[in-house]
PDB file of C-alpha atoms in Angstrom:
ATOM      1  CA  MET A   1       1.247   8.547   7.847  1.00 69.00           C
ATOM      2  CA  ILE A   2       0.771   6.353   4.773  1.00 76.00           C
ATOM      3  CA  ARG A   3       3.367   8.349   2.835  1.00 80.00           C
ATOM      4  CA  ASP A   4       5.923   7.857   5.631  1.00 83.00           C
ATOM      5  CA  PHE A   5       5.194   4.134   5.736  1.00 81.00           C
ATOM      6  CA  ILE A   6       5.546   3.773   1.980  1.00 83.00           C
ATOM      7  CA  THR A   7       8.789   5.784   2.024  1.00 87.00           C
ATOM      8  CA  ARG A   8      10.237   3.593   4.774  1.00 85.00           C
ATOM      9  CA  LEU A   9       9.106   0.462   2.961  1.00 84.00           C
ATOM     10  CA  TYR A  10      10.707   1.689  -0.270  1.00 87.00           C
ATOM     11  CA  VAL A  11      14.009   2.400   1.484  1.00 87.00           C
ATOM     12  CA  GLN A  12      14.024  -1.013   3.144  1.00 84.00           C
ATOM     13  CA  VAL A  13      13.293  -2.753  -0.162  1.00 82.00           C
ATOM     14  CA  GLN A  14      16.111  -0.823  -1.857  1.00 83.00           C
ATOM     15  CA  LEU A  15      18.539  -1.754   0.927  1.00 83.00           C
ATOM     16  CA  PHE A  16      17.394  -5.360   0.674  1.00 76.00           C
ATOM     17  CA  ILE A  17      18.006  -5.412  -3.079  1.00 75.00           C
ATOM     18  CA  GLN A  18      21.429  -3.748  -2.819  1.00 76.00           C
ATOM     19  CA  ARG A  19      22.850  -6.218  -0.301  1.00 72.00           C
ATOM     20  CA  LYS A  20      26.095  -7.837  -1.420  1.00 61.00           C
ATOM     21  CA  GLU A  21      24.898 -11.380  -0.900  1.00 61.00           C
ATOM     22  CA  ALA A  22      22.345 -12.430  -3.467  1.00 58.00           C
ATOM     23  CA  ALA A  23      18.775 -12.860  -2.342  1.00 59.00           C
ATOM     24  CA  SER A  24      16.838 -15.774  -3.711  1.00 71.00           C
ATOM     25  CA  GLY A  25      13.681 -15.441  -5.744  1.00 69.00           C
ATOM     26  CA  ILE A  26      11.680 -16.719  -2.793  1.00 73.00           C
ATOM     27  CA  GLU A  27      12.776 -13.770  -0.661  1.00 78.00           C
ATOM     28  CA  TYR A  28      11.734 -11.351  -3.398  1.00 79.00           C
ATOM     29  CA  ALA A  29       8.379 -13.114  -3.677  1.00 78.00           C
ATOM     30  CA  ILE A  30       7.839 -12.800   0.083  1.00 82.00           C
ATOM     31  CA  VAL A  31       8.610  -9.066  -0.001  1.00 83.00           C
ATOM     32  CA  ALA A  32       6.282  -8.589  -2.985  1.00 85.00           C
ATOM     33  CA  ALA A  33       3.514 -10.494  -1.190  1.00 86.00           C
ATOM     34  CA  MET A  34       3.900  -8.342   1.935  1.00 86.00           C
ATOM     35  CA  VAL A  35       3.715  -5.164  -0.149  1.00 86.00           C
ATOM     36  CA  ALA A  36       0.598  -6.472  -1.901  1.00 84.00           C
ATOM     37  CA  VAL A  37      -1.081  -7.258   1.428  1.00 83.00           C
ATOM     38  CA  VAL A  38      -0.368  -3.738   2.708  1.00 82.00           C
ATOM     39  CA  ILE A  39      -1.685  -2.139  -0.485  1.00 81.00           C
ATOM     40  CA  ILE A  40      -4.836  -4.268  -0.459  1.00 79.00           C
ATOM     41  CA  GLY A  41      -5.398  -3.497   3.220  1.00 75.00           C
ATOM     42  CA  TYR A  42      -5.213   0.239   2.649  1.00 76.00           C
ATOM     43  CA  SER A  43      -7.112   0.213  -0.645  1.00 74.00           C
ATOM     44  CA  THR A  44     -10.255  -1.303   0.882  1.00 73.00           C
ATOM     45  CA  ASP A  45     -10.184   1.286   3.660  1.00 75.00           C
ATOM     46  CA  ILE A  46      -9.608   4.116   1.195  1.00 77.00           C
ATOM     47  CA  SER A  47     -12.322   2.907  -1.196  1.00 77.00           C
ATOM     48  CA  THR A  48     -14.832   2.849   1.665  1.00 82.00           C
ATOM     49  CA  LYS A  49     -13.931   6.407   2.633  1.00 82.00           C
ATOM     50  CA  ILE A  50     -14.149   7.615  -0.969  1.00 81.00           C
ATOM     51  CA  GLY A  51     -17.534   5.936  -1.340  1.00 84.00           C
ATOM     52  CA  ASN A  52     -18.757   7.699   1.798  1.00 87.00           C
ATOM     53  CA  VAL A  53     -17.579  11.058   0.435  1.00 87.00           C
ATOM     54  CA  PHE A  54     -19.512  10.550  -2.803  1.00 87.00           C
ATOM     55  CA  LYS A  55     -22.600   9.420  -0.886  1.00 88.00           C
ATOM     56  CA  GLY A  56     -22.376  12.581   1.225  1.00 87.00           C
ATOM     57  CA  ILE A  57     -22.084  14.734  -1.886  1.00 85.00           C
ATOM     58  CA  SER A  58     -25.007  12.928  -3.493  1.00 85.00           C
ATOM     59  CA  ASN A  59     -27.153  13.381  -0.386  1.00 85.00           C
ATOM     60  CA  GLY A  60     -26.127  17.028  -0.153  1.00 84.00           C
ATOM     61  CA  LEU A  61     -27.199  17.644  -3.734  1.00 82.00           C
ATOM     62  CA  GLY A  62     -30.495  15.901  -3.106  1.00 74.00           C
ATOM     63  CA  THR A  63     -30.100  13.318  -5.838  1.00 59.00           C
TER      64      THR A  63
END
């Protein structure tokens, strides 16, 4: 699911960059900000899940 989203996002960014009419720096900044928001949104969710995995391992080992 995440891989498909990132692939689609990458393709859209490439198409956006390759357009014949020039895009302004503001448009590039907006795209970069949207990508950053998506990455931050997923990273907090992923870090929570990874932390839970390590807690489970720690509890399983009895430490």
